[in-house]
């Protein structure tokens, strides 16, 4: 039972928050901005992972 309590009360890792912030940034861009850069929506997860590594 203590495992479930520890699992539920443990905070999120820093990388998780960075990943969500990177995805939010990519989603907030307009289609024209994304076309200028040359990225597609299917690439968002890969790009967000790369952004969190830096």
CSV table of C-alpha atoms in Angstrom, one decimal:
chain,number,residue,atom,x,y,z
A,1,UNK,CA,0.0,0.0,0.0
A,2,UNK,CA,2.9,2.4,0.7
A,3,UNK,CA,4.1,1.9,-2.9
A,4,UNK,CA,0.8,3.3,-4.3
A,5,UNK,CA,0.9,6.2,-1.8
A,6,UNK,CA,4.5,7.0,-2.8
A,7,UNK,CA,3.7,6.7,-6.5
A,8,UNK,CA,0.8,9.1,-6.2
A,9,UNK,CA,2.5,11.7,-4.1
A,10,UNK,CA,5.8,11.8,-6.0
A,11,UNK,CA,6.3,14.9,-8.1
A,12,UNK,CA,6.9,15.0,-11.8
A,13,UNK,CA,10.4,15.0,-13.2
A,14,UNK,CA,11.8,18.2,-14.6
A,15,UNK,CA,12.0,16.6,-18.1
A,16,UNK,CA,8.3,15.9,-18.1
A,17,UNK,CA,7.5,19.6,-17.6
A,18,UNK,CA,10.0,20.6,-20.2
A,19,UNK,CA,8.5,18.2,-22.7
A,20,UNK,CA,5.0,19.5,-22.1
A,21,UNK,CA,6.2,23.1,-22.4
A,22,UNK,CA,8.0,22.3,-25.7
A,23,UNK,CA,4.8,20.6,-27.1
A,24,UNK,CA,2.8,23.6,-26.0
A,25,UNK,CA,5.2,25.9,-27.8
A,26,UNK,CA,5.0,23.9,-31.0
A,27,UNK,CA,1.2,23.7,-30.9
A,28,UNK,CA,0.9,27.5,-30.4
A,29,UNK,CA,2.7,28.2,-33.7
A,30,UNK,CA,0.6,29.0,-36.7
A,31,UNK,CA,0.6,26.8,-39.7
A,32,UNK,CA,2.4,29.5,-41.7
A,33,UNK,CA,5.2,29.6,-39.1
A,34,UNK,CA,5.5,25.8,-39.2
A,35,UNK,CA,5.7,25.9,-43.0
A,36,UNK,CA,8.4,28.5,-42.9
A,37,UNK,CA,10.5,26.3,-40.6
A,38,UNK,CA,9.6,23.1,-42.5
A,39,UNK,CA,8.2,21.0,-39.7
A,40,UNK,CA,5.0,19.0,-39.8
A,41,UNK,CA,2.7,18.2,-36.9
A,42,UNK,CA,3.8,14.5,-37.0
A,43,UNK,CA,7.3,15.7,-36.1
A,44,UNK,CA,6.2,17.5,-32.9
A,45,UNK,CA,7.0,14.6,-30.5
A,46,UNK,CA,10.5,14.1,-31.9
A,47,UNK,CA,11.3,17.9,-31.9
A,48,UNK,CA,9.9,18.2,-28.3
A,49,UNK,CA,12.2,15.4,-27.1
A,50,UNK,CA,15.2,17.0,-28.8
A,51,UNK,CA,14.3,20.4,-27.2
A,52,UNK,CA,14.2,18.8,-23.7
A,53,UNK,CA,17.7,17.2,-24.2
A,54,UNK,CA,19.3,20.6,-24.8
